[in-house]
Every structure is written in C-alpha cells, then in structure tokens.
Short mmCIF file of C-alpha atoms in Angstrom, two decimals:
data_model
loop_
_atom_site.label_atom_id
_atom_site.label_comp_id
_atom_site.label_asym_id
_atom_site.label_seq_id
_atom_site.Cartn_x
_atom_site.Cartn_y
_atom_site.Cartn_z
CA UNK V 1 10.46 22.07 -6.99
CA UNK V 2 9.43 25.61 -8.82
CA UNK V 3 10.42 26.73 -12.49
CA UNK V 4 11.42 29.46 -13.77
CA UNK V 5 10.60 30.27 -17.66
CA UNK V 6 12.18 32.09 -20.27
CA UNK V 7 10.80 35.70 -21.33
CA UNK V 8 7.37 36.60 -22.77
CA UNK V 9 7.03 36.70 -25.79
CA UNK V 10 4.45 37.88 -28.76
CA UNK V 11 2.03 34.85 -29.31
CA UNK V 12 0.17 36.15 -32.17
CA UNK V 13 -2.67 37.93 -31.09
CA UNK V 14 -1.62 41.87 -31.65
CA UNK V 15 -0.94 40.61 -35.57
CA UNK V 16 -4.51 38.92 -35.80
CA UNK V 17 -5.84 42.37 -33.48
CA UNK V 18 -4.50 44.61 -36.09
CA UNK V 19 -5.82 42.44 -39.39
CA UNK V 20 -9.16 42.46 -37.60
CA UNK V 21 -9.37 46.06 -36.82
CA UNK V 22 -8.10 46.84 -39.93
CA UNK V 23 -11.19 44.38 -41.90
CA UNK V 24 -13.36 46.17 -39.87
CA UNK V 25 -12.86 49.38 -40.17
CA UNK V 26 -12.75 49.20 -44.64
CA UNK V 27 -15.67 46.79 -44.53
CA UNK V 28 -17.42 50.43 -42.71
CA UNK V 29 -16.42 52.91 -44.76
CA UNK V 30 -17.47 50.37 -48.30
CA UNK V 31 -20.30 50.17 -46.59
CA UNK V 32 -21.37 52.89 -45.09
CA UNK V 33 -21.52 50.98 -41.84
CA UNK V 34 -19.88 53.41 -38.76
CA UNK V 35 -21.33 50.26 -36.25
CA UNK V 36 -19.05 47.76 -37.79
CA UNK V 37 -16.37 50.85 -38.26
CA UNK V 38 -16.75 51.00 -34.33
CA UNK V 39 -15.99 47.25 -33.47
CA UNK V 40 -12.72 47.13 -35.32
CA UNK V 41 -11.81 50.36 -32.69
CA UNK V 42 -11.54 48.20 -29.21
CA UNK V 43 -9.34 45.61 -30.99
CA UNK V 44 -7.36 48.53 -32.63
CA UNK V 45 -6.47 49.34 -29.44
CA UNK V 46 -6.88 46.81 -27.76
CA UNK V 47 -3.50 46.29 -29.42
CA UNK V 48 -1.31 48.96 -28.74
CA UNK V 49 -2.49 48.94 -25.32
CA UNK V 50 -0.89 45.03 -25.08
CA UNK V 51 2.00 46.88 -27.06
CA UNK V 52 2.97 49.46 -24.30
CA UNK V 53 1.72 47.26 -21.44
CA UNK V 54 4.95 45.32 -21.09
CA UNK V 55 4.05 41.63 -19.27
CA UNK V 56 4.52 40.81 -15.33
CA UNK V 57 6.86 38.17 -13.34
CA UNK V 58 7.46 35.24 -14.98
CA UNK V 59 6.02 31.88 -15.23
CA UNK V 60 6.40 29.57 -12.11
CA UNK V 61 5.65 26.31 -11.12
CA UNK V 62 5.69 24.51 -7.55
CA UNK V 63 4.54 21.08 -6.67
CA UNK V 64 4.25 20.43 -3.22
CA UNK V 65 3.39 15.85 -1.97
CA UNK V 66 -0.16 15.49 0.03
CA UNK V 67 0.47 15.98 3.64
CA UNK V 68 -0.66 13.02 4.47
CA UNK V 69 0.30 9.53 2.32
CA UNK V 70 -3.11 7.87 1.95
CA UNK V 71 -3.07 4.18 0.50
CA UNK V 72 -3.78 3.46 -2.91
CA UNK V 73 -3.56 7.64 -4.19
CA UNK V 74 -1.44 9.79 -5.14
CA UNK V 75 -2.53 13.85 -4.44
CA UNK V 76 -0.33 16.63 -4.58
CA UNK V 77 -0.84 20.97 -5.57
CA UNK V 78 0.72 22.46 -8.37
CA UNK V 79 0.42 26.69 -7.69
CA UNK V 80 1.12 27.88 -10.55
CA UNK V 81 1.89 31.76 -10.46
CA UNK V 82 2.34 34.95 -13.26
CA UNK V 83 0.18 35.48 -16.08
CA UNK V 84 -3.66 35.94 -16.11
CA UNK V 85 -5.14 32.48 -17.66
CA UNK V 86 -3.82 29.43 -17.82
CA UNK V 87 -4.18 26.90 -19.70
CA UNK V 88 -3.05 23.41 -17.88
CA UNK V 89 -2.65 19.63 -19.39
CA UNK V 90 -1.55 17.24 -16.87
CA UNK V 91 -0.85 13.79 -18.08
CA UNK V 92 -0.38 10.29 -16.48
CA UNK V 93 0.60 7.22 -17.70
CA UNK V 94 -2.31 4.67 -17.97
CA UNK V 95 -5.44 7.32 -17.54
CA UNK V 96 -6.60 9.86 -19.83
CA UNK V 97 -6.06 13.07 -19.08
CA UNK V 98 -7.31 16.75 -18.29
CA UNK V 99 -7.59 20.35 -19.40
CA UNK V 100 -9.15 22.70 -18.34
CA UNK V 101 -8.12 26.97 -18.62
CA UNK V 102 -8.33 29.11 -15.03
CA UNK V 103 -7.22 32.84 -13.71
CA UNK V 104 -4.77 32.65 -11.77
CA UNK V 105 -5.06 37.06 -12.03
CA UNK V 106 -2.99 37.67 -8.05
CA UNK V 107 -0.41 38.77 -5.88
CA UNK V 108 -0.60 34.44 -4.14
CA UNK V 109 -0.99 33.12 -8.39
CA UNK V 110 -3.25 29.79 -8.16
CA UNK V 111 -2.85 26.33 -6.72
CA UNK V 112 -4.00 22.83 -8.38
CA UNK V 113 -4.53 20.10 -6.43
CA UNK V 114 -4.06 16.49 -7.80
CA UNK V 115 -5.53 13.23 -6.98
CA UNK V 116 -4.80 10.35 -9.05
CA UNK V 117 -5.89 6.69 -8.57
CA UNK V 118 -3.10 3.96 -8.12
CA UNK V 119 -4.41 0.39 -8.56
CA UNK V 120 -0.30 -0.80 -8.53
CA UNK V 121 1.85 0.79 -4.95
CA UNK V 122 5.60 0.63 -3.80
CA UNK V 123 7.43 3.51 -6.00
CA UNK V 124 5.08 5.35 -8.73
CA UNK V 125 5.36 8.51 -11.07
CA UNK V 126 2.77 11.46 -11.16
CA UNK V 127 1.47 12.65 -12.83
CA UNK V 128 3.38 15.32 -14.98
CA UNK V 129 1.38 18.57 -15.47
CA UNK V 130 1.84 21.17 -18.67
CA UNK V 131 0.97 25.03 -18.01
CA UNK V 132 1.39 27.69 -20.72
CA UNK V 133 -0.45 31.53 -19.54
CA UNK V 134 -1.15 34.07 -21.58
CA UNK V 135 -1.55 37.48 -20.68
CA UNK V 136 -3.02 40.15 -23.28
CA UNK V 137 -1.00 39.52 -26.25
CA UNK V 138 1.82 37.45 -24.60
CA UNK V 139 1.62 34.70 -24.03
CA UNK V 140 4.39 32.72 -22.67
CA UNK V 141 6.20 29.48 -23.24
CA UNK V 142 4.72 26.17 -21.82
CA UNK V 143 6.62 24.15 -19.08
CA UNK V 144 6.09 21.13 -17.29
CA UNK V 145 5.71 20.11 -13.67
CA UNK V 146 5.64 16.68 -12.03
CA UNK V 147 7.12 13.06 -12.87
CA UNK V 148 8.71 12.83 -9.67
CA UNK V 149 8.08 9.56 -8.55
CA UNK V 150 6.63 9.07 -5.05
CA UNK V 151 5.92 6.04 -2.67
CA UNK V 152 2.26 4.21 -2.86
CA UNK V 153 1.48 2.85 0.80
CA UNK V 154 -0.26 -0.37 0.15
CA UNK V 155 -4.47 -0.91 1.13
CA UNK V 156 -5.56 -3.68 3.03
CA UNK V 157 -8.81 -5.42 3.79
CA UNK V 158 -10.83 -5.95 6.71
CA UNK V 159 -10.02 -9.43 8.15
CA UNK V 160 -11.85 -11.01 11.13
CA UNK V 161 -9.22 -12.73 11.81
CA UNK V 162 -6.16 -14.83 11.63
CA UNK V 163 -4.22 -16.90 12.40
CA UNK V 164 -1.59 -17.35 15.92
CA UNK V 165 1.66 -19.65 16.73
CA UNK V 166 0.02 -21.82 19.74
CA UNK V 167 2.57 -20.09 22.37
CA UNK V 168 2.13 -16.55 23.24
CA UNK V 169 4.74 -14.10 24.62
CA UNK V 170 4.58 -11.24 27.21
CA UNK V 171 3.17 -11.15 30.60
CA UNK V 172 0.25 -9.11 29.01
CA UNK V 173 -1.77 -8.80 26.13
CA UNK V 174 -5.88 -9.48 24.54
CA UNK V 175 -4.49 -12.96 24.38
CA UNK V 176 -5.13 -15.71 27.42
CA UNK V 177 -2.31 -17.62 27.44
CA UNK V 178 -1.31 -20.85 29.54
CA UNK V 179 0.16 -19.94 32.79
CA UNK V 180 -0.92 -18.63 35.72
CA UNK V 181 -1.12 -14.81 35.98
CA UNK V 182 -3.03 -11.58 35.82
CA UNK V 183 -5.47 -11.57 33.62
CA UNK V 184 -9.57 -11.88 33.41
CA UNK V 185 -9.49 -15.68 32.93
CA UNK V 186 -10.64 -17.54 35.51
CA UNK V 187 -8.95 -20.56 35.76
CA UNK V 188 -10.22 -22.02 39.27
CA UNK V 189 -10.53 -21.30 42.90
CA UNK V 190 -7.97 -22.05 46.16
CA UNK V 191 -6.76 -22.54 49.42
CA UNK V 192 -4.45 -19.70 49.92
CA UNK V 193 -0.38 -20.47 49.24
CA UNK V 194 2.21 -18.44 49.88
CA UNK V 195 3.36 -15.91 47.75
CA UNK V 196 -0.45 -15.34 46.19
CA UNK V 197 -1.50 -12.07 46.54
CA UNK V 198 -4.42 -11.01 49.64
CA UNK V 199 -6.10 -8.85 46.74
CA UNK V 200 -6.87 -13.00 45.28
CA UNK V 201 -8.59 -13.33 47.48
CA UNK V 202 -12.76 -14.51 47.07
CA UNK V 203 -14.25 -14.10 50.54
CA UNK V 204 -17.39 -15.23 48.95
CA UNK V 205 -15.68 -18.46 47.75
CA UNK V 206 -14.03 -18.37 51.76
CA UNK V 207 -16.99 -17.93 53.51
CA UNK V 208 -18.55 -21.15 51.85
CA UNK V 209 -16.41 -22.97 52.21
CA UNK V 210 -14.52 -22.32 55.41
CA UNK V 211 -17.51 -20.11 57.63
CA UNK V 212 -14.85 -20.16 60.67
CA UNK V 213 -11.61 -18.44 58.15
CA UNK V 214 -9.63 -20.64 58.67
CA UNK V 215 -8.68 -21.09 54.94
CA UNK V 216 -7.90 -18.43 52.92
CA UNK V 217 -9.31 -19.39 48.72
CA UNK V 218 -8.26 -17.36 46.71
CA UNK V 219 -9.08 -16.88 42.26
CA UNK V 220 -6.42 -18.10 40.40
CA UNK V 221 -5.95 -16.60 36.91
CA UNK V 222 -4.74 -17.38 33.31
CA UNK V 223 -1.93 -14.68 32.57
CA UNK V 224 -2.65 -12.50 29.84
CA UNK V 225 -0.21 -12.41 27.08
CA UNK V 226 -0.04 -11.45 22.84
CA UNK V 227 0.69 -13.10 20.14
CA UNK V 228 3.81 -12.49 17.68
CA UNK V 229 4.48 -12.38 13.75
CA UNK V 230 6.05 -12.41 11.30
CA UNK V 231 5.45 -10.96 7.79
CA UNK V 232 7.90 -11.58 5.01
CA UNK V 233 7.43 -10.88 2.01
CA UNK V 234 9.15 -12.71 -1.25
CA UNK V 235 10.19 -9.47 -3.26
CA UNK V 236 12.75 -11.53 -5.95
CA UNK V 237 10.65 -11.16 -8.74
CA UNK V 238 7.53 -9.05 -10.21
CA UNK V 239 5.56 -10.10 -11.42
CA UNK V 240 2.04 -9.91 -14.07
CA UNK V 241 -0.84 -11.11 -15.56
CA UNK V 242 0.42 -10.65 -18.65
CA UNK V 243 3.05 -13.41 -19.55
CA UNK V 244 5.53 -11.58 -22.22
CA UNK V 245 5.66 -9.41 -19.25
CA UNK V 246 7.71 -11.65 -17.30
CA UNK V 247 10.23 -11.37 -19.81
CA UNK V 248 11.08 -7.34 -18.83
CA UNK V 249 10.73 -6.16 -22.86
CA UNK V 250 7.78 -5.16 -21.97
CA UNK V 251 5.96 -2.78 -20.37
CA UNK V 252 2.98 -3.84 -17.99
CA UNK V 253 0.34 -2.18 -17.34
CA UNK V 254 -0.36 0.26 -14.37
CA UNK V 255 -4.21 -1.14 -14.50
CA UNK V 256 -3.53 -4.29 -13.22
CA UNK V 257 -2.28 -5.83 -9.87
CA UNK V 258 0.83 -7.73 -10.37
CA UNK V 259 2.39 -10.01 -7.75
CA UNK V 260 4.19 -7.54 -5.22
CA UNK V 261 1.23 -5.44 -5.40
CA UNK V 262 -0.95 -8.36 -4.42
CA UNK V 263 2.14 -9.28 -1.55
CA UNK V 264 1.27 -5.88 0.01
CA UNK V 265 -2.54 -5.54 -0.45
CA UNK V 266 -2.53 -9.34 1.92
CA UNK V 267 0.18 -8.49 4.32
CA UNK V 268 -1.26 -5.31 5.03
CA UNK V 269 -4.62 -6.63 5.56
CA UNK V 270 -3.12 -9.44 7.69
CA UNK V 271 -0.88 -6.64 10.27
CA UNK V 272 -3.82 -4.55 10.46
CA UNK V 273 -5.79 -7.73 12.25
CA UNK V 274 -3.39 -7.82 14.23
CA UNK V 275 -2.49 -4.67 15.21
CA UNK V 276 -5.65 -3.77 15.80
CA UNK V 277 -6.12 -6.62 18.14
CA UNK V 278 -3.15 -5.76 20.02
CA UNK V 279 -1.01 -8.23 18.99
CA UNK V 280 2.73 -7.66 17.58
CA UNK V 281 3.43 -8.10 13.68
CA UNK V 282 7.45 -8.00 12.08
CA UNK V 283 8.29 -7.36 8.56
CA UNK V 284 10.96 -9.27 6.47
CA UNK V 285 12.23 -8.20 3.01
CA UNK V 286 13.50 -10.78 1.33
CA UNK V 287 14.98 -9.18 -1.64
CA UNK V 288 17.09 -6.14 -0.05
CA UNK V 289 19.35 -7.03 2.47
CA UNK V 290 18.44 -4.61 5.36
CA UNK V 291 17.58 -5.22 9.46
CA UNK V 292 13.75 -7.20 9.50
CA UNK V 293 11.38 -4.68 11.53
CA UNK V 294 11.10 -6.01 14.53
CA UNK V 295 7.50 -7.56 15.59
CA UNK V 296 5.95 -4.15 17.43
CA UNK V 297 2.17 -3.31 18.37
CA UNK V 298 0.92 0.35 17.77
CA UNK V 299 -0.57 2.59 14.75
CA UNK V 300 2.65 4.06 14.18
CA UNK V 301 4.62 0.40 14.41
CA UNK V 302 2.05 -0.81 11.02
CA UNK V 303 2.62 2.16 9.29
CA UNK V 304 6.07 1.57 9.71
CA UNK V 305 5.37 -2.50 8.78
CA UNK V 306 3.18 -0.20 5.60
CA UNK V 307 5.63 2.37 4.20
CA UNK V 308 8.11 -1.12 4.87
CA UNK V 309 5.56 -3.13 2.21
CA UNK V 310 5.29 -0.38 0.08
CA UNK V 311 9.26 -0.06 -0.33
CA UNK V 312 9.72 -3.90 -1.43
CA UNK V 313 11.28 -4.41 -4.33
CA UNK V 314 12.99 -6.85 -6.28
CA UNK V 315 16.58 -6.14 -6.82
CA UNK V 316 19.45 -7.45 -9.33
CA UNK V 317 18.35 -10.79 -10.38
CA UNK V 318 16.38 -13.46 -8.15
CA UNK V 319 19.10 -15.35 -6.62
CA UNK V 320 18.05 -18.09 -3.66
CA UNK V 321 19.70 -17.68 0.42
CA UNK V 322 22.35 -19.63 1.81
CA UNK V 323 20.00 -19.39 4.63
CA UNK V 324 16.93 -18.62 5.88
CA UNK V 325 15.89 -15.14 7.80
CA UNK V 326 16.00 -15.46 11.37
CA UNK V 327 12.87 -15.23 13.18
CA UNK V 328 11.96 -15.04 16.94
CA UNK V 329 11.54 -18.96 18.37
CA UNK V 330 7.60 -17.78 19.22
CA UNK V 331 6.05 -16.27 16.08
CA UNK V 332 4.29 -16.88 13.26
CA UNK V 333 5.49 -16.91 9.49
CA UNK V 334 3.60 -15.80 6.90
CA UNK V 335 5.93 -16.10 3.84
CA UNK V 336 3.33 -14.09 0.36
CA UNK V 337 5.25 -15.32 -2.66
CA UNK V 338 4.40 -17.16 -6.42
CA UNK V 339 6.71 -19.54 -4.90
CA UNK V 340 8.35 -19.50 -9.72
CA UNK V 341 10.86 -21.43 -7.38
CA UNK V 342 11.95 -24.10 -4.93
CA UNK V 343 13.44 -21.20 -3.13
CA UNK V 344 10.32 -20.80 -1.40
CA UNK V 345 9.14 -24.18 -0.67
CA UNK V 346 12.74 -24.30 0.79
CA UNK V 347 12.52 -21.50 3.39
CA UNK V 348 9.55 -23.60 4.76
CA UNK V 349 10.75 -27.00 5.33
CA UNK V 350 13.31 -24.75 6.97
CA UNK V 351 11.00 -23.39 8.97
CA UNK V 352 9.35 -26.02 10.08
CA UNK V 353 12.25 -28.25 10.61
CA UNK V 354 13.00 -25.33 13.24
CA UNK V 355 9.40 -25.63 15.10
CA UNK V 356 7.81 -22.71 13.60
CA UNK V 357 4.44 -22.61 12.10
CA UNK V 358 3.94 -21.39 8.52
CA UNK V 359 0.91 -20.25 6.40
CA UNK V 360 1.44 -19.96 2.84
CA UNK V 361 -0.06 -17.14 0.81
CA UNK V 362 0.25 -16.86 -2.80
CA UNK V 363 -0.25 -13.70 -4.34
CA UNK V 364 0.74 -14.99 -8.44
CA UNK V 365 -2.31 -12.74 -9.88
CA UNK V 366 -4.57 -14.46 -12.74
CA UNK V 367 -2.48 -14.86 -15.64
CA UNK V 368 -4.04 -14.27 -18.64
CA UNK V 369 -4.48 -16.59 -21.46
CA UNK V 370 -1.31 -17.08 -23.78
CA UNK V 371 -1.35 -16.64 -27.16
CA UNK V 372 1.76 -17.55 -28.78
CA UNK V 373 2.89 -21.06 -28.99
CA UNK V 374 6.31 -21.09 -27.79
CA UNK V 375 5.38 -18.66 -24.48
CA UNK V 376 2.25 -21.19 -24.19
CA UNK V 377 4.57 -23.75 -23.81
CA UNK V 378 6.85 -22.35 -21.11
CA UNK V 379 3.74 -21.31 -18.91
CA UNK V 380 2.22 -24.54 -18.96
CA UNK V 381 5.59 -26.10 -17.89
CA UNK V 382 5.95 -22.81 -15.40
CA UNK V 383 2.04 -23.72 -13.95
CA UNK V 384 2.64 -27.39 -13.45
CA UNK V 385 5.74 -27.28 -11.12
CA UNK V 386 4.54 -24.52 -9.25
CA UNK V 387 1.34 -26.08 -8.97
CA UNK V 388 3.36 -29.45 -8.25
CA UNK V 389 5.07 -27.38 -5.31
CA UNK V 390 2.25 -25.92 -3.62
CA UNK V 391 0.49 -29.68 -3.59
CA UNK V 392 3.59 -30.28 -1.88
CA UNK V 393 3.93 -28.53 0.36
CA UNK V 394 -0.05 -28.95 1.09
CA UNK V 395 0.05 -32.40 1.72
CA UNK V 396 3.05 -31.51 4.39
CA UNK V 397 0.29 -29.90 5.84
CA UNK V 398 1.29 -26.36 5.49
CA UNK V 399 -1.80 -24.02 4.53
CA UNK V 400 -1.60 -22.20 1.96
CA UNK V 401 -4.00 -19.46 1.00
CA UNK V 402 -4.34 -18.08 -3.32
CA UNK V 403 -4.08 -14.18 -3.39
CA UNK V 404 -5.55 -13.38 -5.94
CA UNK V 405 -8.08 -11.45 -7.58
CA UNK V 406 -11.23 -13.92 -8.52
CA UNK V 407 -10.76 -15.18 -4.93
CA UNK V 408 -9.83 -13.01 -2.34
CA UNK V 409 -12.60 -13.27 -0.15
CA UNK V 410 -12.39 -16.81 -0.66
CA UNK V 411 -8.64 -15.92 0.67
CA UNK V 412 -10.02 -13.47 3.70
CA UNK V 413 -12.23 -16.97 4.74
CA UNK V 414 -10.04 -19.31 4.55
CA UNK V 415 -7.63 -17.08 7.29
CA UNK V 416 -10.56 -16.86 9.29
CA UNK V 417 -10.84 -20.00 9.35
CA UNK V 418 -8.16 -21.20 9.95
CA UNK V 419 -7.88 -18.99 12.12
CA UNK V 420 -10.33 -20.65 14.27
CA UNK V 421 -9.36 -23.72 13.79
CA UNK V 422 -6.18 -22.03 15.89
CA UNK V 423 -8.49 -21.34 18.80
CA UNK V 424 -9.72 -24.66 19.07
CA UNK V 425 -6.28 -26.48 19.24
CA UNK V 426 -4.69 -23.98 21.45
CA UNK V 427 -7.95 -23.96 23.85
CA UNK V 428 -6.09 -26.34 26.27
CA UNK V 429 -8.86 -26.75 28.73
#
C-alpha cells in the first residue's frame, strides 16, 4: 500500500550554503583572491534558486510482494516516487541493516527489489525500509514501509524413496499391485477365457503351444495402482534449540530452525518424493480444526500441501485430542512430532490398532546445553520421559526417523532403507 508523507521542509542546507558563500566572498576580498571569492558565488546562487523553486511531488512509498513465492525466501519490490535523491535503510530482525543512496528523479520514480533469506518458515515479517528524500535544499521527513507478515513456504530435499503402504488403490498409477488388470508387469501366459480382451492374445505363445490354433493364449498382467499417504503434522507446539524459549518469555532466534520448521521441511520432502513418483498425498494439521487436505497428486496439489504446511502453527495451549484424525483405510501415516507428551504416542497406537502403518518423524531440534540448574533438571526429566516414549514405540515396531539438523542426511538414508524393506515385503512373487 502506498503511503503519502507530509509537506517538504527546509533541510538546513540553505543556512549552510549562505554561510559558506559569505565566508568565501569575505576571504577572497581580504586576501585579494578573486578565485576564492568566485567559489562563494555558486553557493549563493544555488541557495537563491533553491528557495525560489518549490519542491516537487510528495514522497510516496509502495511495497509489492513478489509474484512467485520461493521456498525459504521473502521477496518484495519497493516503489519510491518523489525527490531527486533518496537515502534508504533496510532492516530486518536477525539481519544486518543495509543502507544505500540512489537517484530517483523521473516520472516513474525508482523501484528496489528486496530479497530476505529466511531459515524460518510459515508466517514471517518482511524487512522494514526507511526512506528519506532530498530535492535541492528541501528535505522530506523519513517514511517507512514494510514489516507486513508474509507466508514463507517450506523448502524440501530430494529423497531417493520413501515408505508407502502395502495395499495400493486405483486402477492406474506408477506401482504394480497384486490384482490382475491392465499394466506393464507380466504375470503369466494363460489360455483364453471369456472376458479376456482380444488385444491381450499372445500370437507367438499361441503358435508355439497350439500350432493348430485350437487354443488361444493371452498375456495376463498385474494392474497398475498408486499409493496414498497422509502427512500428520503435530503443530500443537513449536520449540527451538534454546530451552529458555520454551516458556514463552523470550524470543526465538530467527537464524535457528524450530521443531515446526523441521516438521514442515520433512513433510515437504516426503510430499515432493511421493508426488514426483505419481502417488497421492494428503495433509492433516493437528492444531487446527479445519478440514484435512485429501490425498491427491500433481504439481498443483503439491503447492496446496506446501501452503497448508506453511499455515500450520500452534493454536492456544496444547491439548489432547478426544479422537484421532480420521484417515482412509488404505493409507500410510507419517506423524511429524516432537513426542514431548503422551498424545503423539497414543495416536500412533490407535492408528496401528485400526490397521494403519505409521512412520514417526522426530522433529525436535538439537537442544543446546543448559547452564541454569533448574532448567537443566527440568530438561533432563523431559528428555528422559521423551526417550522412554520413543523406545516403547520402537519396541512395538514403529519406525522412528530423527529429522534434527545434525542427522538429516542419515534420516533421508533411513527413509530410503525403510522404502526398500517395504518394497521387498510388498513383492509377493
């Protein structure tokens, strides 16, 4: 939105120019130096012309968001109109301020592109730009633009493969199912039966097995299908590497990813791997009571999932759910959680009792050492309780993958290994 400033005012250059011109004239007359006296004439003439010529249009600022949102980047364009020179200063939390001077004389003004790299995702504040304009001896009061909240989409990393459910759905897709139907995977060569399609006749096999064409043979294949996966993000809490910020009394650093940032990144990576393979993926936000994103595929749907991940944030105090989110019966569930309470473990057990396969992605960041004695004791108790939950889930056969910054590459390798194991179990031949 454009902002109009107040009227122009004398910036103090008039008095300085008059004093400089008078001093040069007097010095030239006293010392008999005509060249020195002539140096004061331009200053006096510029002062007179500047005072007689009124300033132009008021200074206006306008900020426009970038057309395409990039993952992990906040971009915007600032349009400046008014004045001959502007002195701008761009600042953002956690970043060094940047100052520059530019010429803006012209009918269209001048535009500046701002690009702010962000480790954090979700709703974030943009940079604030303070601008002061100058025109002759006139100076404009500083104006500010920016500081609005923008939605930063999560970035993703390329995964070689991710686990998918054993039971597939649909009559088409990139994977081979256990059902007979149209596909590319050969099952066997069988005598022609009522219901078989004529285009499935294998004439070579028929000529080899029945030269007199008494029996026709057809090629039977396995039907193609697709996998369906639900991404469940436990956004009830958002904690960072500093335990002192968990109480909510101090601000989290903008250059450190929180647990929700890790969850968004992990979920975006899994969603990207599934969509690129042609499978279906859905999204459930546990902190919001909105409808879940149903499983679908395609680039547009991936964009929708990324937008839903960016909107995930804590709402009120963390509370236990009365019933788990409803997911289709033939889907695999990815739960992205810090497992700081029993609610996440209870959800996993409920889903498994209903026959769902569940993969838990631990999104707690690497916690820095705690120096305060009382906080150190509290963190030790919370850490031990959390580890007991994870160990209990692991003994029950639940795959657990840690997505902390120190072991993210190992986490990707663990998902690929789980995908290979799941593929071997699904290969019934």
